[in-house]
Amino acid sequence: MGGSRGRRRPLEPRLLALLLIAAGTAGTQPQPASGVRGRSVLLSPALPNGSSVKTVEWYFRAGAGKKIQVAEFGPEGFRRPDPRDRFKQRLEMPNATALRIGGLEPGDSGVYEVQIKYDSTTEVDDPSFNLSVYEPVPPPLIQHQLHSRGAQGCNVTLRCSLPPGSPAWATLQLGDASGTPWGQRVDGQTLQLAIPASALNATYTCVARSPAEEQSCSVDVKALCEHEAGRQRWYICLGVLAAVVGPLAVLLCLRRRRRRRRKAAEGAALSVAEEPQYAQVLR
Ligand SMILES: *[C@@H]1O[C@H](CO)[C@@H](O)[C@H](O)[C@H]1NC(C)=O
Ligand SMILES: *[C@@H]1O[C@H](CO)[C@@H](O)[C@H](O)[C@H]1NC(C)=O
Ligand SMILES: *[C@@H]1O[C@H](CO)[C@@H](O)[C@H](O)[C@H]1NC(C)=O
Ligand SMILES: *[C@@H]1O[C@H](CO)[C@@H](O)[C@H](O)[C@H]1NC(C)=O
Ligand SMILES: *[C@@H]1O[C@H](CO)[C@@H](O)[C@H](O)[C@H]1NC(C)=O
């Protein structure tokens, strides 16, 4: 890639290139980077202090595929050598060195190599990044089953899960910030808790994690236990209401029926007038 090699004899550049590749693979490992499908990632190489950059070229290689140049920052600013490559409009360079890839796709996983040329020296830096694009992690769900609740506390089972169809590699972790002494771990996602009333205001959090991101969901045990208790109280309230309203309703019904009977007697003449029609229909 350097101009100096072009001046050598025809066979040598290839040999040198092979040596350089060998040295490259044996030398610095690409820096791991991760992104989430659909989001963006910023690859930003560290620069030596006070260095003034002349040109920066970004290359991409997926697996054993061919290395392609995808972006360049030179005296004219940002340039895309081939705007119809897989990245289309998704690349930008916020400054001379950093590369931002938007709308990440699984196929963007691979090695991104930068070639940085400086104003002051003829040295070339070529740091690289190994980008892995992961599926988004959905927020986990905490389900609970209340076994008992009383003056002695709350006996509840918490279970953390991911919505169906979630990527299987996400790891789940359920716990309390203070490291609960009230719990018994059934498995990685299930806790059987018997919490004394004095320690009810604890928060249990489930974290779903991928190498690229994490999502969490929390439950407040106190609210959970009191909500359930509240619901039971609500049922009791309904029962009391039924006990009071029921007899009242029966009384009202009886009164209304008595009034209707009186009206029916008054309208008897009218009914008689309509009778023949009714008889016809029956026949
Ligand atoms: C680079 O600059 C930072 C602060 O700007 C300083 O802490 C660090 O020591 C410098 N490194 C070198 C190699 O000069
Ligand atoms: C380039 O921009 C990125 C993101 O804004 C920043 O992290 C990085 O330090 C910048 N690099 C330089 C050399 O200014
Ligand atoms: C890049 O990262 C992936 C997954 O972490 C790994 O399998 C692969 O070997 C890495 N590639 C290179 C060139 O380091
Ligand atoms: C909590 O409830 C479970 C299931 O009903 C029961 O097996 C367990 O003994 C209870 N624990 C306490 C401390 O009440
Ligand atoms: C529990 O409640 C007390 C006050 O009622 C409060 O000071 C404390 O921070 C709470 N603990 C948690 C874990 O929320």
XYZ file of C-alpha atoms and ligand atoms in Angstrom:
353
model
C 0.000 0.000 0.000
C 2.945 2.323 0.592
C 4.387 4.145 -2.442
C 7.900 2.986 -1.648
C 7.097 -0.612 -2.452
C 6.019 0.276 -5.968
C 9.606 1.187 -6.782
C 10.924 -2.299 -6.030
C 11.256 -5.142 -8.499
C 7.990 -6.793 -9.689
C 8.147 -9.956 -7.562
C 9.193 -8.381 -4.341
C 6.086 -6.356 -3.455
C 4.020 -9.525 -3.227
C 6.531 -11.140 -0.909
C 6.699 -8.000 1.176
C 2.925 -7.820 1.280
C 2.795 -11.402 2.533
C 5.364 -10.586 5.201
C 3.393 -7.513 6.213
C 0.179 -9.553 6.478
C 1.992 -12.147 8.563
C 3.446 -9.425 10.783
C 0.012 -7.774 11.016
C -1.718 -10.937 12.176
C 1.053 -11.841 14.555
C 1.254 -8.283 15.897
C -1.430 -6.106 17.410
C -4.759 -7.797 17.896
C -7.752 -5.834 16.731
C -9.454 -3.993 19.522
C -12.802 -5.647 20.287
C -15.857 -3.484 19.694
C -19.514 -4.313 19.876
C -22.725 -2.838 18.553
C -26.435 -3.543 18.536
C -28.390 -4.220 15.367
C -30.228 -1.099 14.232
C -28.204 1.283 16.391
C -24.937 3.027 15.669
C -21.381 2.524 16.803
C -18.413 4.881 16.929
C -14.965 3.521 16.200
C -12.458 6.043 17.441
C -8.733 5.274 17.325
C -6.520 6.854 19.976
C -3.978 9.290 18.592
C -0.538 10.199 19.908
C -0.617 13.522 21.773
C -0.409 16.659 19.702
C -0.271 14.822 16.401
C -1.668 16.449 13.299
C -3.378 14.004 10.988
C -2.856 14.207 7.214
C -5.084 11.431 5.920
C -7.101 8.662 7.441
C -8.383 5.662 5.524
C -10.871 3.114 6.847
C -10.967 -0.456 5.541
C -13.445 -3.233 6.232
C -13.056 -6.992 6.016
C -15.770 -9.495 6.961
C -14.382 -12.875 8.002
C -12.169 -14.261 5.255
C -13.662 -11.811 2.749
C -11.890 -9.205 0.702
C -10.668 -6.014 2.358
C -12.437 -2.958 0.967
C -11.811 0.703 1.578
C -14.981 2.237 2.943
C -14.091 5.778 3.960
C -11.374 8.360 3.800
C -10.651 11.674 5.462
C -8.165 13.844 3.579
C -7.592 17.503 2.761
C -11.059 17.600 1.117
C -12.697 16.093 4.151
C -14.818 12.963 4.272
C -15.058 10.834 1.150
C -16.610 7.463 0.345
C -14.593 5.636 -2.330
C -17.573 3.467 -3.253
C -20.903 4.898 -2.043
C -22.710 1.797 -3.345
C -20.898 -0.656 -1.061
C -22.787 -2.407 1.753
C -22.705 0.712 3.961
C -24.458 3.073 1.506
C -25.465 6.195 3.509
C -24.675 4.674 6.895
C -21.120 5.932 7.387
C -19.954 9.278 8.681
C -16.803 10.682 10.186
C -17.526 13.182 12.956
C -13.883 14.262 12.781
C -10.729 13.304 10.925
C -10.292 9.950 12.634
C -13.497 8.525 14.112
C -15.887 6.453 12.032
C -19.559 6.197 12.895
C -21.618 3.353 11.439
C -25.368 3.797 11.668
C -28.252 1.309 11.288
C -25.998 -1.616 12.162
C -26.621 -4.911 10.391
C -25.294 -8.331 11.422
C -23.179 -8.321 8.234
C -21.283 -5.266 9.514
C -19.442 -7.571 11.925
C -15.794 -7.833 10.954
C -12.463 -6.108 11.173
C -12.199 -2.359 10.579
C -8.692 -1.166 9.972
C -7.576 2.453 9.979
C -4.501 3.819 8.259
C -3.470 7.098 9.794
C -0.836 9.255 8.099
C 0.575 12.219 9.980
C 1.799 15.620 8.847
C 4.977 15.480 10.893
C 6.255 11.945 10.304
C 6.218 9.372 7.563
C 5.069 6.783 10.109
C 1.754 5.089 9.520
C -0.469 3.882 12.322
C -2.866 1.094 11.546
C -4.990 0.302 14.554
C -7.935 -1.985 13.935
C -11.244 -2.878 15.514
C -13.030 -6.205 15.582
C -16.691 -5.270 15.539
C -19.377 -7.744 16.595
C -23.005 -6.801 15.984
C -25.489 -8.336 18.427
C -29.253 -8.591 18.435
C -30.963 -6.084 20.754
C -31.732 -7.362 24.248
C -35.387 -6.926 25.199
C -36.230 -5.789 28.745
C -36.686 -8.865 30.952
C -39.930 -9.584 32.774
C -40.307 -10.377 36.468
C -43.216 -12.616 37.324
C -44.213 -13.226 40.915
C -46.238 -15.683 42.863
C -47.365 -14.625 46.310
C -47.579 -17.597 48.654
C -48.455 -15.878 51.858
C -48.394 -12.497 53.465
C -48.933 -11.655 57.057
C -47.526 -9.932 60.093
C -44.444 -12.147 59.790
C -43.655 -10.856 56.313
C -44.085 -11.819 52.735
C -43.445 -15.181 51.114
C -43.089 -14.731 47.402
C -41.377 -16.365 44.425
C -39.849 -14.087 41.804
C -38.993 -15.358 38.381
C -37.176 -13.473 35.693
C -37.575 -14.288 32.026
C -37.153 -12.809 28.585
C -40.072 -12.364 26.212
C -40.493 -15.317 23.828
C -38.339 -15.122 20.732
C -35.520 -13.284 22.488
C -31.924 -14.105 21.600
C -30.928 -17.139 23.638
C -27.456 -15.995 24.613
C -28.643 -13.239 26.904
C -27.729 -13.978 30.505
C -30.191 -13.187 33.256
C -29.329 -12.248 36.757
C -31.853 -11.612 39.495
C -30.899 -10.117 42.801
C -31.054 -7.426 45.398
C -28.469 -4.664 45.656
C -27.785 -5.535 49.277
C -27.389 -9.263 48.529
C -30.502 -10.732 50.040
C -30.273 -12.906 53.124
C -34.001 -13.740 52.714
C -33.696 -15.537 49.457
C -33.123 -19.012 48.295
C -32.001 -19.343 44.724
C -34.008 -21.970 42.893
C -32.018 -21.371 39.701
C -30.327 -18.446 37.982
C -33.677 -16.842 37.233
C -35.820 -17.821 40.194
C -35.721 -16.655 43.785
C -37.837 -17.998 46.599
C -38.116 -15.212 49.165
C -39.471 -15.162 52.685
C -38.945 -11.569 53.711
C -39.677 -10.359 57.243
C -41.998 -7.357 57.464
C -39.113 -5.205 58.697
C -37.128 -5.777 55.506
C -39.888 -5.441 52.948
C -38.680 -2.294 51.231
C -36.151 -4.061 49.044
C -35.852 -3.826 45.290
C -35.063 -6.893 43.216
C -33.618 -6.347 39.794
C -33.253 -8.667 36.860
C -30.573 -7.813 34.332
C -30.476 -9.281 30.835
C -27.046 -8.866 29.355
C -25.384 -9.311 25.993
C -21.793 -8.272 25.293
C -23.164 -5.101 23.704
C -25.823 -3.888 26.102
C -27.946 -4.643 29.106
C -31.585 -4.168 29.993
C -33.070 -4.420 33.424
C -36.379 -4.574 35.204
C -37.030 -4.094 38.921
C -39.732 -4.938 41.388
C -40.362 -3.331 44.717
C -41.206 -6.201 47.053
C -43.067 -3.971 49.480
C -45.323 -2.547 46.781
C -45.807 -6.012 45.361
C -46.825 -7.556 48.676
C -48.950 -4.580 49.684
C -50.587 -4.382 46.296
C -51.636 -8.008 46.586
C -52.835 -7.394 50.133
C -54.594 -4.260 48.884
C -56.385 -6.285 46.278
C -57.629 -8.675 48.934
C -58.858 -5.699 50.958
C -60.641 -4.434 47.856
C -62.486 -7.741 47.597
C -63.500 -7.388 51.243
C -64.740 -3.869 50.439
C -66.820 -5.254 47.567
C -68.271 -7.842 49.933
C -69.294 -5.142 52.436
C -70.798 -3.099 49.613
C -72.799 -6.090 48.421
C -74.043 -6.697 51.973
C -75.308 -3.099 52.282
C -76.489 -2.506 48.723
C -78.141 -5.926 48.271
C -81.060 -5.496 50.769
C -81.544 -1.896 49.622
C -81.846 -3.062 46.026
C -84.364 -5.755 47.021
C -86.469 -3.144 48.860
C -86.413 -0.800 45.858
C -87.379 -3.653 43.543
C -90.329 -4.639 45.723
C -91.580 -1.047 45.878
C -91.263 -0.612 42.122
C -93.088 -3.877 41.441
C -95.960 -2.813 43.731
C -96.211 0.505 41.846
C -96.158 -1.311 38.486
C -98.972 -3.621 39.611
C -101.093 -0.580 40.491
C -100.365 0.917 37.022
C -101.221 -2.383 35.361
C -104.663 -2.341 37.011
C -105.282 1.203 35.732
C -104.279 0.244 32.173
C -106.434 -2.897 32.129
C -108.988 -1.313 29.795
C -106.325 -0.634 27.194
C -105.093 -4.221 27.371
C -108.578 -5.478 26.755
C -108.842 -3.308 23.625
C -105.664 -4.871 22.282
C -106.674 -8.414 23.131
C -108.337 -9.381 19.803
C -105.177 -8.616 17.836
C -103.185 -10.817 20.189
C -105.687 -13.618 19.754
C -105.405 -13.335 15.950
C -101.716 -13.700 16.051
C -102.036 -16.782 18.228
C -104.448 -18.380 15.796
C -1.116 13.050 26.587
O -1.931 14.089 27.148
C -2.507 13.764 28.385
C -3.390 14.926 28.849
O -3.830 15.671 27.784
C -1.421 13.459 29.410
O -2.009 13.070 30.644
C -0.528 12.332 28.897
O 0.542 12.129 29.793
C 0.022 12.679 27.528
N 0.758 11.546 26.996
C 1.945 11.671 26.393
C 2.549 10.427 25.905
O 2.487 12.752 26.265
C -13.463 12.398 17.266
O -14.822 12.366 17.691
C -15.101 11.375 18.651
C -16.589 11.430 18.919
O -17.107 12.697 18.958
C -14.268 11.616 19.908
O -14.539 10.590 20.840
C -12.800 11.601 19.530
O -12.028 11.909 20.675
C -12.539 12.624 18.454
N -11.159 12.513 18.053
C -10.405 13.562 17.830
C -9.026 13.299 17.409
O -10.813 14.700 17.978
C -13.420 -11.006 16.326
O -14.311 -11.312 17.377
C -15.003 -12.525 17.210
C -16.017 -12.667 18.324
O -15.622 -12.060 19.483
C -14.004 -13.655 17.197
O -14.676 -14.879 17.025
C -13.004 -13.447 16.062
O -12.023 -14.443 16.098
C -12.368 -12.087 16.189
N -11.562 -11.851 14.991
C -10.351 -11.345 15.052
C -9.667 -11.160 13.763
O -9.827 -11.036 16.117
C -43.156 -20.004 51.605
O -44.089 -20.630 50.721
C -43.623 -21.857 50.166
C -44.667 -22.333 49.172
O -45.943 -22.278 49.701
C -43.365 -22.852 51.286
O -42.846 -24.039 50.733
C -42.346 -22.249 52.260
O -42.164 -23.129 53.360
C -42.810 -20.896 52.763
N -41.760 -20.322 53.580
C -41.999 -19.618 54.670
C -40.801 -19.119 55.395
O -43.131 -19.382 55.048
C -36.276 1.326 53.520
O -37.025 2.343 54.187
C -36.235 3.244 54.929
C -37.161 4.234 55.602
O -38.426 3.731 55.772
C -35.236 3.953 54.057
O -34.428 4.782 54.831
C -34.385 2.943 53.342
O -33.526 3.596 52.441
C -35.257 1.967 52.600
N -34.425 0.943 52.018
C -34.504 0.626 50.740
C -33.594 -0.458 50.279
O -35.280 1.167 49.970
